[in-house]
Amino acid sequence: MATNPISPTIPFDVDGKHHGFLKLPYSRDDSAWGSVMIPICVIRNGEGPTALLTGANHGDEYEGPIALQDLAHSLEPSDITGRVIIVPAFNFPAFMAGRRVSPIDGRNLNRTFPGKPDGTVTEKIADYFATQLVPMAHLVVDFHSGGKTLDFVPFACSHVLEDKEQERQCAEAVDAFNAPYTMRLLEIDNVGMYDTEVENHGKVFVTTELGGGGTASANSARIARRGVRNVLKHAGIMKGEIERQPSTFLDMPDHECFVFSEVRGLIEPLVDLGEAVEKGQPIARIWATEKTGEAPVEYLSHKTGVLISRHFPGLVQPGDCLGVIGVHVD
Ligand SMILES: [Zn+2]
């Protein structure tokens, strides 16, 4: 059995606040004995639960890195009981390239779990988290947004799980995050996801989609900063009251929530994020790009609910997700 070559430059079990790196040896043209240096901050104050917090699982999603840089900078050991492990840029090579996937091996970290200790750079990162960091944690928060190609209404979400007690604990932590929308999400492709790995370890897992388009807004960054502190308070790690605002509860019960394009073309949105949608209502039409005189292709919602996600770039190709409808729950 191969050993994962990643080594932390700071201790996990010493009280105080430590800034350092997860050092991943990576020999290459511009650095023969070089390493990928993934920033990490560990804050510990005595015995208590451990939270593992990650941003930029996809490198072009920014609310997580912003909120976690802020947390690593401002949170002090005296503010907590237990331990907080902060990795603002989980797929660091992808983050530095401003890309969803790693420029080194082309891998999507969130489809690479459980990873391999002797695999590619991304596989080694996945394996290190799966075998070293996730087992230390009681609570795991992984920030996402839409990246360059999707945009979302800001939501935190949990998944439908076989273990109903675990599902309840995850839903409570997501509720504490208190994003403007609170979601129960059906993953369309959960094999290899960090989410699935963490949930299979029996941990409390919170994930988000807080915006998109390859940038952050003042509002989405605020939601991320407040949400992560709320979850730490909920877990009893951070002192203080949870800051609550109204949140809309939505469900994504099945694949009918998704609308995909089967054509290539110019997208005309007919519904904006957060707007109500009726079943059968067109949410977008796709115009031809290379000639005039053709009627557009209309794509209809299969559900009555709210548009929670939309395709972000102005052009679409077959197979692109045009939009996602969330369904109201009481
Ligand atoms: Zn993502």
Short mmCIF file of N, CA, C and O in Angstrom, two decimals, residues 99 113-114 197 291 322:
data_model
loop_
_atom_site.label_atom_id
_atom_site.label_comp_id
_atom_site.label_asym_id
_atom_site.label_seq_id
_atom_site.Cartn_x
_atom_site.Cartn_y
_atom_site.Cartn_z
N ARG A 99 -9.53 27.99 -12.76
CA ARG A 99 -10.25 26.97 -13.52
C ARG A 99 -10.99 26.00 -12.61
O ARG A 99 -10.59 25.78 -11.47
N PHE A 113 -12.73 11.49 -5.79
CA PHE A 113 -12.69 10.74 -4.52
C PHE A 113 -13.03 9.27 -4.77
O PHE A 113 -13.82 8.98 -5.65
N PRO A 114 -12.40 8.34 -4.03
CA PRO A 114 -11.55 8.56 -2.86
C PRO A 114 -10.10 8.91 -3.18
O PRO A 114 -9.31 9.07 -2.25
N GLU A 197 -17.95 11.02 -0.18
CA GLU A 197 -16.87 10.50 0.66
C GLU A 197 -17.10 10.89 2.13
O GLU A 197 -17.04 10.05 3.02
N LYS A 291 -27.04 31.87 -38.72
CA LYS A 291 -27.91 32.39 -39.78
C LYS A 291 -29.16 32.97 -39.15
O LYS A 291 -29.50 32.65 -38.00
N LEU A 322 -29.28 24.22 -18.66
CA LEU A 322 -29.86 25.55 -18.90
C LEU A 322 -30.41 26.16 -17.63
O LEU A 322 -30.36 27.38 -17.44
#
